[in-house]
Amino acid sequence: MDCPREEKELNEQKSECRDGSNCPDSSPATTESNSDSPRILKILQKWVPTVSPYFDKEHYCYADHHITIQESLDHFGAIVWPGMDHAQFYRNLEVTGKQQKSVALALSQYLESNQQEINLKDKKVLEIGAGTGLVSIVASILGAYVTATDLPEVLENLKLNISRNTQNMNIHQLEVRKLVWGKDLNEDFPKSTHHYDFILASDVVYHHTALDPLLTTMTYLCQPGTVLLWANKFRFSTDFEFLEKLGNILNVTLLAEFPESNIKLFKITAKEN
């Protein structure tokens, strides 16, 4: 199946905010001072048309590759989350079964269209909360050595998607590993042997009880020289509270916004001692 091309829209988005004419005057207080305003983007239509009436499989196109994602409704982490609250998501699935825009799509799109700025080729990349694996698969297609991580109950579906979409491709083999936020970090990912060029995270901050362990995990993995790219839809006050806490520990810069979906993308690095 051929992938649709949207070069005109991609080029338009790359040029947006260069002169600051369409950009907000200020960034959130927790972001690092930056002379370049964040880019204002929209999520492009990256779904591949399909005649299938079912919503357990999604079809996408990134970096000229057709990607098929098998979703599992047994676990929240095994769904390509749209930019909406959980209850609304399931109502929409029941009523329409249509594909929805999601934070994972926004991050995947940014990685694809900004390869000069974010060069993943031959870089070591770890995704936290990989879910269905879409972002990890895109990063791998773009040339990275990828480690996709999530909770144990999500890994089977994650491995299925990765295997289905990367077999017989001339790319670095993806690794799938368990990572429970805040637990056994030193044992499972010792800093002496596990240093990553990029950490990727999409929609990992929402209304759940694991925000403190997530903060611990991000801080632990974001070593000197590592760039953490975190995309999130801001729904609750706890999301902004998490951003503030993160900004007190690490350098946080707002790279881009998707106003239609209320999604923000941040670049995060370790502070110098």
Short mmCIF file of C-alpha atoms in Angstrom, two decimals:
data_model
loop_
_atom_site.label_atom_id
_atom_site.label_comp_id
_atom_site.label_asym_id
_atom_site.label_seq_id
_atom_site.Cartn_x
_atom_site.Cartn_y
_atom_site.Cartn_z
CA MET A 1 0.00 0.00 0.00
CA ASP A 2 1.44 3.36 -1.03
CA CYS A 3 1.76 6.06 1.58
CA PRO A 4 0.09 9.41 0.88
CA ARG A 5 2.48 12.34 0.69
CA GLU A 6 1.89 15.74 2.29
CA GLU A 7 5.09 17.56 1.40
CA LYS A 8 3.39 20.94 0.98
CA GLU A 9 1.86 20.84 4.46
CA LEU A 10 5.10 19.55 5.98
CA ASN A 11 7.09 22.37 4.39
CA GLU A 12 4.53 24.92 5.54
CA GLN A 13 4.76 23.65 9.11
CA LYS A 14 8.55 23.68 9.05
CA SER A 15 8.49 27.38 8.15
CA GLU A 16 5.84 28.42 10.68
CA CYS A 17 6.97 30.61 13.57
CA ARG A 18 10.36 31.31 11.98
CA ASP A 19 9.64 35.02 12.10
CA GLY A 20 7.54 34.80 15.25
CA SER A 21 4.54 36.40 13.56
CA ASN A 22 2.15 33.59 14.47
CA CYS A 23 3.68 32.64 17.77
CA PRO A 24 2.55 33.35 21.32
CA ASP A 25 4.34 36.18 23.11
CA SER A 26 5.49 34.06 26.01
CA SER A 27 6.11 30.45 27.04
CA PRO A 28 4.95 28.79 30.27
CA ALA A 29 6.82 30.05 33.31
CA THR A 30 8.46 26.70 33.83
CA THR A 31 10.15 26.67 30.44
CA GLU A 32 13.68 27.79 29.86
CA SER A 33 14.24 31.21 28.32
CA ASN A 34 14.61 30.78 24.56
CA SER A 35 14.97 33.41 21.84
CA ASP A 36 13.15 31.14 19.38
CA SER A 37 9.41 30.94 19.91
CA PRO A 38 7.81 27.49 19.91
CA ARG A 39 6.42 26.29 16.61
CA ILE A 40 2.66 26.31 16.20
CA LEU A 41 1.66 23.13 14.37
CA LYS A 42 -1.33 20.97 13.57
CA ILE A 43 -1.51 17.20 13.39
CA LEU A 44 -1.46 16.13 9.75
CA GLN A 45 -3.65 13.38 8.37
CA LYS A 46 -1.24 10.45 8.55
CA TRP A 47 -3.76 7.63 8.55
CA VAL A 48 -3.82 5.25 5.60
CA PRO A 49 -7.35 4.83 4.18
CA THR A 50 -8.74 1.38 4.90
CA VAL A 51 -12.00 -0.39 4.20
CA SER A 52 -11.89 -2.23 7.53
CA PRO A 53 -14.86 -1.30 9.77
CA TYR A 54 -13.02 -2.33 12.95
CA PHE A 55 -11.10 -0.07 15.29
CA ASP A 56 -8.74 -2.64 16.82
CA LYS A 57 -6.23 -1.92 14.05
CA GLU A 58 -4.96 1.47 12.94
CA HIS A 59 -3.02 2.17 9.75
CA TYR A 60 -0.51 5.02 9.52
CA CYS A 61 2.18 6.28 7.19
CA TYR A 62 5.45 7.75 8.47
CA ALA A 63 8.80 8.12 6.70
CA ASP A 64 7.25 6.53 3.59
CA HIS A 65 6.40 3.34 5.50
CA HIS A 66 2.97 1.85 6.09
CA ILE A 67 2.56 1.04 9.79
CA THR A 68 -0.20 -1.18 11.15
CA ILE A 69 -0.93 -0.91 14.87
CA GLN A 70 -2.86 -3.62 16.69
CA GLU A 71 -4.65 -2.09 19.64
CA SER A 72 -5.78 -3.93 22.75
CA LEU A 73 -8.73 -2.62 24.74
CA ASP A 74 -7.67 -4.74 27.73
CA HIS A 75 -5.17 -2.13 28.90
CA PHE A 76 -5.05 1.68 28.67
CA GLY A 77 -1.39 1.51 27.60
CA ALA A 78 -2.17 -0.64 24.56
CA ILE A 79 -4.19 2.04 22.77
CA VAL A 80 -2.95 4.91 20.62
CA TRP A 81 -4.46 7.49 22.93
CA PRO A 82 -6.35 10.37 21.34
CA GLY A 83 -6.27 13.90 22.73
CA MET A 84 -9.31 13.47 24.98
CA ASP A 85 -10.25 12.08 28.37
CA HIS A 86 -10.74 8.32 28.78
CA ALA A 87 -14.53 8.36 29.13
CA GLN A 88 -14.96 10.51 26.05
CA PHE A 89 -12.56 8.25 24.11
CA TYR A 90 -14.61 5.13 24.80
CA ARG A 91 -17.86 6.93 23.98
CA ASN A 92 -16.40 7.93 20.62
CA LEU A 93 -15.22 4.38 19.95
CA GLU A 94 -18.67 3.00 20.70
CA VAL A 95 -20.45 5.57 18.56
CA THR A 96 -18.19 5.99 15.54
CA GLY A 97 -15.17 3.68 15.76
CA LYS A 98 -13.25 6.37 13.90
CA GLN A 99 -9.55 7.06 14.25
CA GLN A 100 -8.68 10.03 16.46
CA LYS A 101 -5.80 12.42 16.68
CA SER A 102 -3.36 11.54 19.45
CA VAL A 103 -0.25 12.73 21.18
CA ALA A 104 1.73 9.81 19.77
CA LEU A 105 0.86 11.03 16.28
CA ALA A 106 2.04 14.53 17.12
CA LEU A 107 5.40 13.28 18.40
CA SER A 108 5.82 10.87 15.47
CA GLN A 109 5.05 13.69 13.04
CA TYR A 110 7.57 16.00 14.70
CA LEU A 111 10.31 13.36 14.59
CA GLU A 112 9.63 12.70 10.91
CA SER A 113 9.48 16.34 9.78
CA ASN A 114 12.41 17.68 11.85
CA GLN A 115 15.15 15.17 11.14
CA GLN A 116 17.84 17.82 10.77
CA GLU A 117 17.03 19.25 14.19
CA ILE A 118 16.49 15.84 15.80
CA ASN A 119 18.79 13.38 14.08
CA LEU A 120 17.96 9.90 15.34
CA LYS A 121 20.19 7.99 12.92
CA ASP A 122 22.37 5.52 14.85
CA LYS A 123 21.37 7.17 18.14
CA LYS A 124 20.37 5.23 21.26
CA VAL A 125 16.72 5.95 22.02
CA LEU A 126 14.47 4.77 24.84
CA GLU A 127 10.71 5.30 24.91
CA ILE A 128 8.92 5.25 28.23
CA GLY A 129 5.26 4.23 28.22
CA ALA A 130 5.59 2.94 24.66
CA GLY A 131 2.05 1.51 24.62
CA THR A 132 1.30 0.23 21.12
CA GLY A 133 4.81 1.09 19.92
CA LEU A 134 3.98 3.64 17.21
CA VAL A 135 6.57 6.23 18.31
CA SER A 136 9.25 3.56 18.82
CA ILE A 137 8.57 2.13 15.36
CA VAL A 138 8.83 5.57 13.75
CA ALA A 139 12.09 6.29 15.61
CA SER A 140 13.47 2.96 14.44
CA ILE A 141 12.51 3.64 10.81
CA LEU A 142 14.36 6.95 11.16
CA GLY A 143 17.52 4.99 12.01
CA ALA A 144 17.69 4.81 15.81
CA TYR A 145 18.66 1.97 18.12
CA VAL A 146 15.38 1.85 20.03
CA THR A 147 14.44 0.35 23.38
CA ALA A 148 10.66 0.38 23.85
CA THR A 149 9.52 0.06 27.47
CA ASP A 150 6.23 -0.28 29.31
CA LEU A 151 4.44 -2.30 31.99
CA PRO A 152 4.64 -6.11 31.80
CA GLU A 153 0.97 -6.53 30.81
CA VAL A 154 1.46 -4.30 27.74
CA LEU A 155 4.63 -5.92 26.38
CA GLU A 156 3.00 -8.78 24.46
CA ASN A 157 0.97 -6.44 22.26
CA LEU A 158 3.94 -4.08 21.99
CA LYS A 159 6.19 -6.90 20.74
CA LEU A 160 3.52 -7.95 18.23
CA ASN A 161 3.33 -4.49 16.70
CA ILE A 162 7.08 -4.05 16.57
CA SER A 163 7.62 -7.45 14.98
CA ARG A 164 4.87 -6.92 12.42
CA ASN A 165 6.13 -3.51 11.34
CA THR A 166 9.90 -4.00 11.35
CA GLN A 167 10.46 -7.50 10.01
CA ASN A 168 12.46 -7.74 6.78
CA MET A 169 13.45 -4.08 7.11
CA ASN A 170 17.03 -2.86 6.98
CA ILE A 171 16.91 -1.12 10.37
CA HIS A 172 18.41 -1.62 13.81
CA GLN A 173 16.59 -4.31 15.77
CA LEU A 174 14.25 -2.91 18.40
CA GLU A 175 14.47 -4.05 22.00
CA VAL A 176 11.37 -4.38 24.20
CA ARG A 177 11.84 -4.20 27.96
CA LYS A 178 9.80 -3.87 31.12
CA LEU A 179 10.05 -0.54 32.90
CA VAL A 180 7.85 0.13 35.92
CA TRP A 181 8.21 3.82 36.69
CA GLY A 182 10.30 4.49 39.78
CA LYS A 183 11.14 0.83 40.45
CA ASP A 184 14.45 -1.04 40.07
CA LEU A 185 15.95 1.69 37.88
CA ASN A 186 19.50 1.15 39.11
CA GLU A 187 19.23 -2.61 38.64
CA ASP A 188 17.46 -2.67 35.26
CA PHE A 189 19.01 0.44 33.69
CA PRO A 190 22.35 1.12 35.44
CA LYS A 191 23.79 4.48 34.41
CA SER A 192 27.25 2.99 33.90
CA THR A 193 26.04 0.93 30.92
CA HIS A 194 22.71 2.47 29.89
CA HIS A 195 23.09 5.97 28.49
CA TYR A 196 20.59 7.16 25.89
CA ASP A 197 20.90 9.99 23.40
CA PHE A 198 17.13 10.52 23.41
CA ILE A 199 14.26 9.62 25.72
CA LEU A 200 10.81 9.76 24.12
CA ALA A 201 7.53 10.08 26.00
CA SER A 202 4.04 10.77 24.67
CA ASP A 203 0.96 11.36 26.81
CA VAL A 204 2.47 9.77 29.91
CA VAL A 205 1.14 12.53 32.19
CA TYR A 206 -2.58 12.46 32.84
CA HIS A 207 -4.83 11.90 35.85
CA HIS A 208 -3.13 8.90 37.45
CA THR A 209 -1.34 8.08 40.69
CA ALA A 210 2.10 7.37 39.22
CA LEU A 211 3.22 10.95 38.60
CA ASP A 212 5.88 10.97 41.31
CA PRO A 213 7.42 7.67 40.09
CA LEU A 214 7.28 9.04 36.54
CA LEU A 215 9.11 12.18 37.63
CA THR A 216 11.74 9.98 39.31
CA THR A 217 12.11 7.93 36.13
CA MET A 218 12.46 10.93 33.83
CA THR A 219 15.02 12.52 36.13
CA TYR A 220 16.99 9.28 36.39
CA LEU A 221 17.09 8.62 32.63
CA CYS A 222 17.80 12.21 31.61
CA GLN A 223 21.56 12.12 32.15
CA PRO A 224 24.00 14.79 30.92
CA GLY A 225 24.00 14.61 27.13
CA THR A 226 20.52 13.08 26.95
CA VAL A 227 17.58 14.88 25.32
CA LEU A 228 14.11 14.00 26.58
CA LEU A 229 11.30 14.78 24.14
CA TRP A 230 7.98 14.82 25.98
CA ALA A 231 4.69 15.43 24.17
CA ASN A 232 1.51 15.72 26.21
CA LYS A 233 -2.08 16.87 26.03
CA PHE A 234 -2.77 19.15 28.96
CA ARG A 235 -6.14 18.24 30.47
CA PHE A 236 -5.88 18.66 34.24
CA SER A 237 -4.23 20.95 36.77
CA THR A 238 -2.02 18.01 37.75
CA ASP A 239 -0.46 18.13 34.28
CA PHE A 240 0.74 21.69 34.86
CA GLU A 241 1.86 20.83 38.37
CA PHE A 242 3.97 18.01 36.94
CA LEU A 243 5.48 20.40 34.39
CA GLU A 244 6.39 22.82 37.17
CA LYS A 245 8.07 20.08 39.23
CA LEU A 246 9.96 18.87 36.17
CA GLY A 247 11.17 22.42 35.45
CA ASN A 248 12.57 22.69 38.98
CA ILE A 249 14.80 19.67 38.37
CA LEU A 250 15.63 19.74 34.64
CA ASN A 251 15.92 22.30 31.84
CA VAL A 252 12.57 22.45 30.03
CA THR A 253 12.06 24.20 26.68
CA LEU A 254 8.78 24.35 24.78
CA LEU A 255 9.52 23.24 21.19
CA ALA A 256 6.09 23.16 19.62
CA GLU A 257 2.37 23.40 20.26
CA PHE A 258 -0.62 21.82 18.54
CA PRO A 259 -3.35 24.24 19.66
CA GLU A 260 -6.23 22.38 18.01
CA SER A 261 -5.48 19.37 20.21
CA ASN A 262 -4.05 21.27 23.22
CA ILE A 263 -0.79 19.30 22.84
CA LYS A 264 2.62 20.67 23.81
CA LEU A 265 6.03 19.23 22.95
CA PHE A 266 8.99 19.89 25.25
CA LYS A 267 12.73 19.40 24.96
CA ILE A 268 14.24 18.49 28.34
CA THR A 269 17.88 18.22 29.37
CA ALA A 270 19.86 17.82 32.58
CA LYS A 271 20.92 20.97 34.42
CA GLU A 272 24.62 21.66 34.77
CA ASN A 273 25.94 21.21 38.28
#
